[in-house]
Amino acid sequence: MKSPRAMNKTSIVILAAGQSTRMKSEVPKVLHPLAGKPLVQYAVETATQLTSKKPLLVVGHGADEVRRAVGDQVIYVEQREQLGTGHAVLQARPLLEGQHETVVVCYADMPLLSTDTLSRLVELHSKGKGPITMLTVHADEPMGFGRILRDEGGLVVGIVEEAVATDTQKKIRELNCGVYCFDGHWLWPHLTQLPLSPKGEYYLTDLVAMAVAEGQAVEALKISDVTEVLGINDRTHLAQAEAVVRKRINERWMLEGVTLLDPTLIFIDATVRIGQDTIIYPNTYLQGATTIGRQCRLGPNTIVRNSTVGDGCTIEASVIEGAILEEDVDVGPFSHLRKGAHLATGVHVGNFGEVKNSYLGPGTKMGHFSYLGDATVGREVNIGAGTITCNYDGQRKHPTIIEDGAFIGSDTMLVAPVRVGAGAKIGAGSVVTHDIPPGSVAYGVPARVRGKVEE
Ligand code: UD1
Ligand code: CA
């Protein structure tokens, strides 16, 4: 479907310099998250899929923040003063003039535009003779978009902005999406000739009338799916786009073999990966750089953020952040795994458990209201109810080491730094202030060694 020859000579300019006052935000509009990814990332990815050339991103308002977020995925072009869409594209001239046959222009605040539509636009452009091919949409609701003017023969003759449209023109339902394909050698000289609008801006849209006045044809690719060209101008638009993206993501995972019980109540970021035969219950949020394995059961009422969850895990009514769960790990209800929690295969963390920056070896069990912080726990350890690593002395954090097969009695305080040797048993209610040798039995406040496990 793509014509590779045309794509090789295609550059994309993404406009993102506008002020976007209607967001009423300190954050640049294009950095607001949509399904967990910044808005601008959608346009950047669409552009990157279209051609192998790095897209150009025209930045202005919040340029520094946008640069920090987008990094080296794009080539930046600065528009110091926001003098309109025509002026914005003109800023790319020094980088593109004489280089590429085709220049595609789109917006950073139009996240739902598909690569497929863009490539159909480029395809149509490469077949035609005119210098401009534009994307239009037929919509019942005009959304403040410019209206497409056509002559009796149906040929495009211009675009009129809503602000200056006559009542008759306002009734036109073919709208300008703001996505165009230009012949580079035609575009650059004409951009410098754009007239100043009554609002003091240079409108890219005026190029259409210029081309027509020269007797050139302007082609249009007319689409009917308005959602594709939904522009984000305020937070109601952001919510609409969010609903569309969420639905797409959920449908994708269901088709990949993931069961979602009531997809309207399950929130999966665009950055998440999920294995087959996993079942997700309502009120579950999978966020950020998260990977879920196969045959897991997640939720209800669960958040998994920036975490890796292996196959066969169960997480119920819990919050998992920055954690790694190997296979067949079982967490919850009502537990909290924090940054650096690493639970090996077969670990069980029951209710009201908290684990931070700790490794729990294979088969270790921590059933009831315990806290492990800065701990390294071996395999098949039993952490009794109410066990706490006292890892913080008010100034510094200290490590706790619990070796393989140890048994920590209920309500034990492990005052770090401290080590409990392999197979040792700590009696209930102990306060462990010194290292306990392997195989010994210790209890008391403070805990003392009272014998050997065999005895
Ligand atoms: C523009 C079109 C309109 C079209 C609509 C579709 C013009 C004159 N009008 O109107 O016909 O129906 O898009 O959404 O082009 N930008 C810059 N620098 C600027 C001005 C804008 O980078 O100086 C960027 C904005 O960040 C935004 C995009 O260009 O991403 C569109 O600008 P906006 O002011 O929203 O144009 P509209 O008034 O919506
Ligand atoms: Ca707009």
Short mmCIF file of C-alpha atoms and ligand atoms in Angstrom, two decimals:
data_model
loop_
_atom_site.label_atom_id
_atom_site.label_comp_id
_atom_site.label_asym_id
_atom_site.label_seq_id
_atom_site.Cartn_x
_atom_site.Cartn_y
_atom_site.Cartn_z
CA MET A 1 0.00 0.00 0.00
CA LYS A 2 2.82 2.39 0.79
CA SER A 3 4.84 3.57 -2.15
CA PRO A 4 8.41 3.33 -0.88
CA ARG A 5 9.83 5.71 -3.45
CA ALA A 6 7.52 8.50 -2.35
CA MET A 7 8.15 7.76 1.34
CA ASN A 8 11.91 8.05 0.94
CA LYS A 9 11.56 11.58 -0.24
CA THR A 10 9.07 12.60 2.39
CA SER A 11 9.73 14.76 5.42
CA ILE A 12 7.24 15.45 8.17
CA VAL A 13 6.86 18.68 10.04
CA ILE A 14 4.85 18.46 13.27
CA LEU A 15 3.56 21.74 14.66
CA ALA A 16 3.70 22.10 18.42
CA ALA A 17 4.57 25.72 19.11
CA GLY A 18 1.12 27.11 19.86
CA GLN A 19 0.22 28.48 23.27
CA SER A 20 -2.91 26.40 23.93
CA THR A 21 -4.42 28.72 26.52
CA ARG A 22 -7.59 26.67 26.66
CA MET A 23 -5.88 23.86 28.52
CA LYS A 24 -5.48 26.29 31.44
CA SER A 25 -2.28 24.56 32.46
CA GLU A 26 1.29 25.18 33.55
CA VAL A 27 2.23 22.10 31.55
CA PRO A 28 2.66 22.51 27.77
CA LYS A 29 -0.41 21.06 26.10
CA VAL A 30 1.46 18.44 24.11
CA LEU A 31 2.97 16.97 27.27
CA HIS A 32 -0.34 16.16 28.89
CA PRO A 33 -0.61 12.39 29.19
CA LEU A 34 -2.92 10.40 26.99
CA ALA A 35 -3.15 6.76 28.11
CA GLY A 36 0.08 7.33 29.98
CA LYS A 37 2.07 8.81 27.07
CA PRO A 38 2.55 12.51 26.31
CA LEU A 39 0.22 13.75 23.56
CA VAL A 40 3.08 14.69 21.25
CA GLN A 41 4.42 11.15 21.36
CA TYR A 42 1.46 9.94 19.28
CA ALA A 43 2.23 12.28 16.38
CA VAL A 44 5.94 11.50 16.65
CA GLU A 45 5.29 7.75 16.47
CA THR A 46 2.85 8.09 13.58
CA ALA A 47 5.41 10.17 11.69
CA THR A 48 8.24 7.77 12.48
CA GLN A 49 6.20 4.87 11.14
CA LEU A 50 5.56 6.76 7.90
CA THR A 51 9.12 7.53 6.88
CA SER A 52 12.58 6.62 8.03
CA LYS A 53 13.44 10.33 8.26
CA LYS A 54 13.38 11.90 11.69
CA PRO A 55 10.34 14.13 11.96
CA LEU A 56 10.81 17.86 12.52
CA LEU A 57 9.04 19.23 15.57
CA VAL A 58 8.29 22.94 15.61
CA VAL A 59 8.44 24.06 19.23
CA GLY A 60 7.76 27.41 20.85
CA HIS A 61 5.69 27.58 24.01
CA GLY A 62 7.26 25.32 26.62
CA ALA A 63 10.01 24.39 24.14
CA ASP A 64 12.51 23.32 26.80
CA GLU A 65 10.09 21.00 28.54
CA VAL A 66 9.00 19.53 25.21
CA ARG A 67 12.64 18.91 24.25
CA ARG A 68 13.29 17.17 27.54
CA ALA A 69 10.27 14.90 27.12
CA VAL A 70 10.70 14.03 23.45
CA GLY A 71 14.50 13.73 23.40
CA ASP A 72 16.28 12.79 20.20
CA GLN A 73 13.32 11.19 18.46
CA VAL A 74 12.90 14.37 16.40
CA ILE A 75 14.81 17.30 14.96
CA TYR A 76 13.78 20.51 16.67
CA VAL A 77 12.84 23.72 14.94
CA GLU A 78 12.24 26.76 17.08
CA GLN A 79 9.42 29.18 16.35
CA ARG A 80 10.24 32.08 18.63
CA GLU A 81 7.07 34.04 17.99
CA GLN A 82 3.81 32.27 17.28
CA LEU A 83 2.80 34.04 14.12
CA GLY A 84 0.52 31.34 12.76
CA THR A 85 0.60 27.91 11.15
CA GLY A 86 2.19 29.20 7.93
CA HIS A 87 4.95 30.93 9.86
CA ALA A 88 5.47 27.76 11.93
CA VAL A 89 6.11 25.63 8.85
CA LEU A 90 8.37 28.31 7.38
CA GLN A 91 10.78 27.83 10.28
CA ALA A 92 11.65 24.39 8.89
CA ARG A 93 12.76 25.86 5.57
CA PRO A 94 16.52 26.03 6.28
CA LEU A 95 16.51 22.34 7.18
CA LEU A 96 14.35 21.04 4.37
CA GLU A 97 14.61 23.31 1.35
CA GLY A 98 16.06 21.53 -1.65
CA GLN A 99 16.15 18.21 0.20
CA HIS A 100 12.83 16.47 -0.16
CA GLU A 101 10.18 16.29 -2.78
CA THR A 102 7.33 15.98 -0.35
CA VAL A 103 6.69 17.75 2.93
CA VAL A 104 3.90 16.51 5.19
CA VAL A 105 2.54 18.86 7.83
CA CYS A 106 0.52 17.73 10.83
CA TYR A 107 -0.14 18.78 14.43
CA ALA A 108 1.19 17.52 17.72
CA ASP A 109 -2.23 17.98 19.29
CA MET A 110 -3.99 15.55 16.93
CA PRO A 111 -3.02 12.23 18.52
CA LEU A 112 -5.50 9.88 16.86
CA LEU A 113 -4.45 10.39 13.26
CA SER A 114 -3.35 7.03 11.89
CA THR A 115 -0.22 6.26 9.91
CA ASP A 116 -2.51 4.58 7.41
CA THR A 117 -4.40 7.80 6.69
CA LEU A 118 -1.15 9.75 6.41
CA SER A 119 0.32 7.28 3.99
CA ARG A 120 -2.87 7.33 1.90
CA LEU A 121 -2.49 11.12 1.76
CA VAL A 122 1.12 10.85 0.58
CA GLU A 123 0.10 8.21 -1.94
CA LEU A 124 -2.63 10.42 -3.36
CA HIS A 125 -0.20 13.32 -3.51
CA SER A 126 2.42 11.34 -5.36
CA LYS A 127 -0.15 10.37 -8.01
CA GLY A 128 -1.46 13.90 -8.56
CA LYS A 129 0.15 16.88 -10.22
CA GLY A 130 -0.84 19.66 -7.84
CA PRO A 131 1.47 21.15 -5.21
CA ILE A 132 -0.94 20.54 -2.29
CA THR A 133 -2.91 17.51 -1.19
CA MET A 134 -4.90 18.04 1.96
CA LEU A 135 -6.86 15.94 4.40
CA THR A 136 -10.52 16.84 4.83
CA VAL A 137 -13.27 15.31 6.91
CA HIS A 138 -17.01 15.31 6.55
CA ALA A 139 -18.46 16.03 9.96
CA ASP A 140 -21.79 17.10 11.42
CA GLU A 141 -20.12 19.08 14.16
CA PRO A 142 -17.72 21.71 12.70
CA MET A 143 -15.41 21.78 15.77
CA GLY A 144 -14.22 25.27 14.88
CA PHE A 145 -12.34 23.91 11.85
CA GLY A 146 -11.79 25.81 8.61
CA ARG A 147 -14.35 25.07 5.89
CA ILE A 148 -13.41 23.71 2.48
CA LEU A 149 -14.58 25.82 -0.43
CA ARG A 150 -15.24 24.04 -3.73
CA ASP A 151 -16.41 25.38 -7.06
CA GLU A 152 -19.43 24.09 -9.04
CA GLY A 153 -17.23 21.45 -10.57
CA GLY A 154 -16.33 20.19 -7.10
CA LEU A 155 -12.72 21.38 -7.21
CA VAL A 156 -11.15 22.76 -4.06
CA VAL A 157 -10.72 26.53 -4.35
CA GLY A 158 -9.90 27.60 -0.82
CA ILE A 159 -10.22 27.25 2.93
CA VAL A 160 -12.09 29.76 5.02
CA GLU A 161 -11.44 29.96 8.74
CA GLU A 162 -14.52 29.80 10.95
CA ALA A 163 -13.85 33.25 12.44
CA VAL A 164 -14.25 34.95 9.08
CA ALA A 165 -16.70 32.59 7.39
CA THR A 166 -20.07 33.86 6.16
CA ASP A 167 -23.21 32.18 7.49
CA THR A 168 -23.51 30.17 4.28
CA GLN A 169 -19.88 29.10 4.46
CA LYS A 170 -20.34 28.10 8.09
CA LYS A 171 -22.91 25.54 6.94
CA ILE A 172 -20.28 23.69 4.89
CA ARG A 173 -19.58 20.35 6.49
CA GLU A 174 -16.36 19.49 4.74
CA LEU A 175 -13.64 20.59 7.15
CA ASN A 176 -9.92 21.22 6.96
CA CYS A 177 -8.11 18.79 9.25
CA GLY A 178 -4.87 20.75 9.15
CA VAL A 179 -2.91 17.86 7.64
CA TYR A 180 -1.26 18.49 4.29
CA CYS A 181 1.18 17.15 1.78
CA PHE A 182 3.18 19.71 -0.20
CA ASP A 183 5.66 19.70 -3.03
CA GLY A 184 8.76 21.04 -1.33
CA HIS A 185 10.00 23.09 -4.24
CA TRP A 186 6.61 24.81 -4.50
CA LEU A 187 6.08 25.19 -0.74
CA TRP A 188 9.10 27.18 0.40
CA PRO A 189 8.92 30.14 -1.99
CA HIS A 190 5.15 30.38 -1.57
CA LEU A 191 5.31 30.33 2.22
CA THR A 192 7.26 33.58 2.19
CA GLN A 193 4.50 35.16 0.15
CA LEU A 194 1.66 34.41 2.58
CA PRO A 195 -0.40 37.50 3.36
CA LEU A 196 -0.78 38.69 6.93
CA SER A 197 -4.24 37.80 8.24
CA PRO A 198 -6.46 40.35 10.01
CA LYS A 199 -5.39 38.62 13.26
CA GLY A 200 -1.75 39.31 12.46
CA GLU A 201 -0.88 35.71 11.59
CA TYR A 202 0.38 33.85 8.55
CA TYR A 203 -2.14 31.12 7.77
CA LEU A 204 -0.91 27.96 6.13
CA THR A 205 -4.43 27.57 4.78
CA ASP A 206 -3.97 30.57 2.46
CA LEU A 207 -1.61 28.47 0.36
CA VAL A 208 -4.62 26.70 -1.08
CA ALA A 209 -6.08 29.84 -2.64
CA MET A 210 -2.58 30.79 -3.87
CA ALA A 211 -2.19 27.48 -5.68
CA VAL A 212 -5.66 27.77 -7.19
CA ALA A 213 -4.95 31.33 -8.36
CA GLU A 214 -1.93 29.96 -10.22
CA GLY A 215 -4.18 27.46 -11.94
CA GLN A 216 -2.82 24.50 -9.96
CA ALA A 217 -5.01 21.67 -8.72
CA VAL A 218 -5.46 21.10 -5.01
CA GLU A 219 -6.39 17.54 -4.17
CA ALA A 220 -8.18 16.41 -1.04
CA LEU A 221 -8.33 13.07 0.70
CA LYS A 222 -11.71 13.04 2.36
CA ILE A 223 -12.13 10.85 5.42
CA SER A 224 -15.29 10.20 7.42
CA ASP A 225 -13.91 9.15 10.82
CA VAL A 226 -13.93 12.37 12.81
CA THR A 227 -12.21 10.78 15.79
CA GLU A 228 -8.99 10.50 13.78
CA VAL A 229 -8.69 14.25 13.55
CA LEU A 230 -9.92 15.15 17.00
CA GLY A 231 -7.76 18.07 18.05
CA ILE A 232 -6.94 18.52 21.71
CA ASN A 233 -7.62 22.12 22.66
CA ASP A 234 -9.03 21.74 26.15
CA ARG A 235 -9.47 19.05 28.76
CA THR A 236 -12.84 17.88 27.48
CA HIS A 237 -11.11 16.98 24.20
CA LEU A 238 -8.38 15.26 26.19
CA ALA A 239 -10.99 13.14 27.95
CA GLN A 240 -12.64 12.24 24.63
CA ALA A 241 -9.32 11.17 23.16
CA GLU A 242 -8.50 9.24 26.32
CA ALA A 243 -11.74 7.27 25.97
CA VAL A 244 -10.95 6.44 22.34
CA VAL A 245 -7.36 5.38 23.04
CA ARG A 246 -8.32 3.32 26.10
CA LYS A 247 -10.97 1.49 24.12
CA ARG A 248 -8.49 0.74 21.33
CA ILE A 249 -5.90 -0.52 23.80
CA ASN A 250 -8.38 -2.75 25.59
CA GLU A 251 -9.73 -4.16 22.34
CA ARG A 252 -6.21 -4.88 21.20
CA TRP A 253 -5.40 -6.87 24.34
CA MET A 254 -8.68 -8.77 24.25
CA LEU A 255 -7.90 -9.77 20.67
CA GLU A 256 -4.44 -10.85 21.86
CA GLY A 257 -6.06 -13.26 24.31
CA VAL A 258 -6.40 -11.25 27.51
CA THR A 259 -9.72 -11.44 29.37
CA LEU A 260 -11.02 -8.09 30.61
CA LEU A 261 -14.04 -8.25 32.86
CA ASP A 262 -15.78 -5.03 32.01
CA PRO A 263 -13.24 -3.22 29.85
CA THR A 264 -14.81 0.15 30.65
CA LEU A 265 -13.39 -0.17 34.15
CA ILE A 266 -9.89 -1.28 33.23
CA PHE A 267 -7.22 1.30 32.47
CA ILE A 268 -4.19 0.12 30.54
CA ASP A 269 -1.53 2.58 29.42
CA ALA A 270 -0.26 2.49 25.87
CA THR A 271 3.15 1.46 27.24
CA VAL A 272 1.98 -1.79 28.87
CA ARG A 273 2.44 -5.37 27.58
CA ILE A 274 0.26 -8.31 28.69
CA GLY A 275 0.58 -12.05 28.11
CA GLN A 276 -2.08 -14.41 26.85
CA ASP A 277 -4.74 -15.88 29.16
CA THR A 278 -4.27 -13.24 31.80
CA ILE A 279 -7.55 -12.20 33.41
CA ILE A 280 -8.08 -8.64 34.59
CA TYR A 281 -10.87 -7.64 36.95
CA PRO A 282 -12.44 -4.17 37.20
CA ASN A 283 -10.82 -1.13 38.72
CA THR A 284 -7.38 -2.19 37.67
CA TYR A 285 -4.79 0.30 36.42
CA LEU A 286 -1.74 -0.90 34.53
CA GLN A 287 0.59 2.03 34.13
CA GLY A 288 3.94 3.14 32.75
CA ALA A 289 6.65 0.67 31.80
CA THR A 290 4.76 -2.40 32.96
CA THR A 291 4.89 -5.92 31.60
CA ILE A 292 2.45 -8.61 32.69
CA GLY A 293 3.07 -12.26 31.95
CA ARG A 294 0.74 -15.01 30.83
CA GLN A 295 -2.00 -16.57 32.94
CA CYS A 296 -1.98 -13.91 35.62
CA ARG A 297 -5.00 -12.77 37.57
CA LEU A 298 -5.04 -9.06 38.35
CA GLY A 299 -7.57 -7.12 40.38
CA PRO A 300 -10.12 -6.12 41.24
CA ASN A 301 -8.92 -2.79 42.65
CA THR A 302 -5.27 -3.07 41.71
CA ILE A 303 -2.60 -0.69 40.47
CA VAL A 304 0.53 -1.99 38.77
CA ARG A 305 2.94 0.77 37.80
CA ASN A 306 6.40 0.50 36.22
CA SER A 307 6.64 -3.15 37.20
CA THR A 308 7.40 -6.52 35.70
CA VAL A 309 5.05 -9.35 36.58
CA GLY A 310 5.93 -12.88 35.48
CA ASP A 311 3.65 -15.69 34.36
CA GLY A 312 1.01 -17.11 36.66
CA CYS A 313 0.98 -14.31 39.22
CA THR A 314 -2.08 -13.25 41.21
CA ILE A 315 -2.46 -9.71 42.49
CA GLU A 316 -5.63 -8.73 44.27
CA ALA A 317 -6.58 -5.28 45.58
CA SER A 318 -2.97 -4.17 45.86
CA VAL A 319 -0.58 -1.46 44.70
CA ILE A 320 2.61 -2.56 42.94
CA GLU A 321 5.14 0.11 41.96
CA GLY A 322 8.63 -0.30 40.55
CA ALA A 323 8.63 -3.98 41.49
CA ILE A 324 9.66 -7.25 39.88
CA LEU A 325 7.55 -10.36 40.44
CA GLU A 326 8.90 -13.59 39.03
CA GLU A 327 6.55 -16.48 38.31
CA ASP A 328 3.59 -17.70 40.38
CA VAL A 329 3.83 -14.89 42.89
CA ASP A 330 0.71 -14.20 44.88
CA VAL A 331 0.05 -10.77 46.39
CA GLY A 332 -2.84 -9.36 48.37
CA PRO A 333 -5.41 -8.40 49.16
CA PHE A 334 -4.32 -4.98 50.41
CA SER A 335 -0.57 -5.08 50.02
CA HIS A 336 1.91 -2.53 48.77
CA LEU A 337 5.05 -3.42 46.85
CA ARG A 338 7.27 -0.41 46.44
CA LYS A 339 10.33 0.50 44.43
CA GLY A 340 12.95 -2.20 44.33
CA ALA A 341 10.74 -4.99 45.64
CA HIS A 342 11.83 -8.21 43.91
CA LEU A 343 9.76 -11.30 44.64
CA ALA A 344 11.16 -14.56 43.33
CA THR A 345 9.12 -17.49 42.05
CA GLY A 346 6.37 -18.71 44.32
CA VAL A 347 6.56 -15.91 46.87
CA HIS A 348 3.39 -15.18 48.79
CA VAL A 349 2.69 -11.74 50.26
CA GLY A 350 -0.69 -11.82 51.92
CA ASN A 351 -2.71 -8.97 53.32
CA PHE A 352 -1.32 -5.67 54.59
CA GLY A 353 2.24 -6.45 53.54
CA GLU A 354 4.68 -3.76 52.49
CA VAL A 355 7.94 -4.51 50.72
CA LYS A 356 10.45 -1.86 49.66
CA ASN A 357 13.89 -2.32 48.08
CA SER A 358 14.03 -5.96 49.12
CA TYR A 359 14.59 -9.36 47.58
CA LEU A 360 12.42 -12.27 48.70
CA GLY A 361 13.80 -15.64 47.59
CA PRO A 362 11.79 -18.44 45.98
CA GLY A 363 8.93 -19.81 48.03
CA THR A 364 9.20 -17.29 50.84
CA LYS A 365 5.95 -16.50 52.63
CA MET A 366 4.91 -13.27 54.27
CA GLY A 367 1.28 -13.71 55.07
CA HIS A 368 0.09 -10.94 57.32
CA PHE A 369 0.78 -7.25 58.03
CA SER A 370 4.56 -7.16 57.80
CA TYR A 371 7.09 -4.63 56.55
CA LEU A 372 10.31 -5.54 54.80
CA GLY A 373 12.61 -2.68 53.76
CA ASP A 374 16.22 -2.95 52.52
CA ALA A 375 16.11 -6.67 53.19
CA THR A 376 17.59 -9.66 51.43
CA VAL A 377 15.58 -12.74 52.20
CA GLY A 378 16.57 -16.23 51.10
CA ARG A 379 14.41 -19.08 49.87
CA GLU A 380 11.58 -20.77 51.80
CA VAL A 381 11.67 -18.27 54.62
CA ASN A 382 8.60 -17.76 56.77
CA ILE A 383 7.98 -14.20 57.83
CA GLY A 384 5.53 -14.35 60.74
CA ALA A 385 2.60 -11.99 61.14
CA GLY A 386 3.57 -8.47 62.11
CA THR A 387 7.31 -8.82 61.42
CA ILE A 388 9.04 -5.50 60.85
CA THR A 389 12.49 -4.61 59.60
CA CYS A 390 13.48 -1.55 61.62
CA ASN A 391 15.66 -0.33 58.76
CA TYR A 392 15.85 3.36 59.59
CA ASP A 393 17.66 4.74 62.60
CA GLY A 394 16.47 8.29 62.03
CA GLN A 395 19.45 9.11 59.85
CA ARG A 396 20.41 6.14 57.73
CA LYS A 397 18.86 3.06 56.20
CA HIS A 398 20.39 -0.29 57.17
CA PRO A 399 20.16 -3.74 55.59
CA THR A 400 18.57 -6.87 56.99
CA ILE A 401 19.62 -10.32 55.79
CA ILE A 402 17.49 -13.37 56.42
CA GLU A 403 19.03 -16.57 55.11
CA ASP A 404 17.40 -19.61 53.53
CA GLY A 405 14.81 -21.51 55.51
CA ALA A 406 14.75 -19.16 58.50
CA PHE A 407 11.55 -18.86 60.52
CA ILE A 408 10.70 -15.44 61.91
CA GLY A 409 8.07 -15.66 64.65
CA SER A 410 5.12 -13.31 64.76
CA ASP A 411 5.62 -9.73 65.87
CA THR A 412 9.40 -9.81 65.51
CA MET A 413 11.34 -6.53 65.20
CA LEU A 414 14.53 -6.94 63.17
CA VAL A 415 16.71 -3.97 64.15
CA ALA A 416 18.99 -3.41 61.16
CA PRO A 417 21.79 -3.90 60.36
CA VAL A 418 21.17 -7.49 61.32
CA ARG A 419 21.47 -11.00 59.94
CA VAL A 420 19.42 -14.09 60.71
CA GLY A 421 21.35 -17.23 59.70
CA ALA A 422 20.04 -20.10 57.58
CA GLY A 423 17.42 -22.23 59.27
CA ALA A 424 17.39 -20.12 62.44
CA LYS A 425 14.14 -19.73 64.39
CA ILE A 426 13.14 -16.50 66.06
CA GLY A 427 10.46 -16.75 68.75
CA ALA A 428 7.35 -14.59 68.67
CA GLY A 429 7.62 -11.06 70.02
CA SER A 430 11.42 -10.89 69.76
CA VAL A 431 13.47 -7.78 69.18
CA VAL A 432 16.51 -8.93 67.19
CA THR A 433 19.40 -6.51 67.70
CA HIS A 434 22.36 -8.85 66.97
CA ASP A 435 23.14 -11.38 64.29
CA ILE A 436 21.64 -14.82 64.92
CA PRO A 437 23.84 -17.74 63.80
CA PRO A 438 22.51 -20.35 61.40
CA GLY A 439 20.44 -23.13 62.90
CA SER A 440 19.95 -21.45 66.27
CA VAL A 441 16.82 -20.70 68.24
CA ALA A 442 16.57 -17.18 69.60
CA TYR A 443 13.89 -15.16 71.35
CA GLY A 444 13.32 -12.42 73.84
CA VAL A 445 13.79 -8.68 74.10
CA PRO A 446 16.51 -8.28 73.08
CA ALA A 447 16.67 -11.70 71.40
CA ARG A 448 19.28 -14.13 72.73
CA VAL A 449 20.35 -17.47 71.33
CA ARG A 450 18.74 -20.15 73.49
CA GLY A 451 19.77 -23.29 71.64
CA LYS A 452 19.93 -25.15 68.37
CA VAL A 453 16.98 -25.90 66.11
CA GLU A 454 17.66 -29.72 66.30
CA GLU A 455 17.44 -29.78 70.10
C1 UD1 B 1 -6.03 25.28 12.02
C2 UD1 B 1 -6.40 25.63 10.57
C3 UD1 B 1 -7.86 25.25 10.33
C4 UD1 B 1 -8.06 23.79 10.63
C5 UD1 B 1 -7.62 23.46 12.04
C6 UD1 B 1 -7.68 21.99 12.27
C7 UD1 B 1 -5.00 27.53 10.02
C8 UD1 B 1 -4.96 29.00 9.82
N1 UD1 B 1 -6.21 27.03 10.34
O1 UD1 B 1 -6.81 26.11 12.84
O2 UD1 B 1 -8.22 25.52 9.01
O3 UD1 B 1 -9.41 23.46 10.45
O4 UD1 B 1 -6.26 23.88 12.24
O5 UD1 B 1 -7.30 21.70 13.58
O6 UD1 B 1 -4.00 26.87 9.87
N2 UD1 B 1 0.89 26.32 15.80
C9 UD1 B 1 2.24 26.60 15.85
N3 UD1 B 1 2.63 27.90 15.69
C10 UD1 B 1 1.74 28.90 15.49
C11 UD1 B 1 0.37 28.59 15.44
C12 UD1 B 1 -0.02 27.28 15.60
O7 UD1 B 1 3.08 25.72 16.04
O8 UD1 B 1 2.20 30.05 15.35
C13 UD1 B 1 0.48 24.90 15.98
C14 UD1 B 1 -0.35 24.71 17.22
O9 UD1 B 1 0.48 24.34 18.31
C15 UD1 B 1 -1.27 23.58 16.81
C16 UD1 B 1 -1.42 23.74 15.31
O10 UD1 B 1 -0.35 24.55 14.90
O11 UD1 B 1 -0.70 22.32 17.05
C17 UD1 B 1 -2.75 24.34 14.90
O12 UD1 B 1 -2.84 25.64 15.43
P1 UD1 B 1 -4.21 26.24 15.92
O13 UD1 B 1 -3.97 27.63 16.34
O14 UD1 B 1 -4.86 25.32 16.87
O15 UD1 B 1 -5.02 26.26 14.54
P2 UD1 B 1 -6.58 26.29 14.43
O16 UD1 B 1 -7.08 27.61 14.78
O17 UD1 B 1 -7.14 25.12 15.14
CA CA B 2 -6.57 23.72 17.08
#
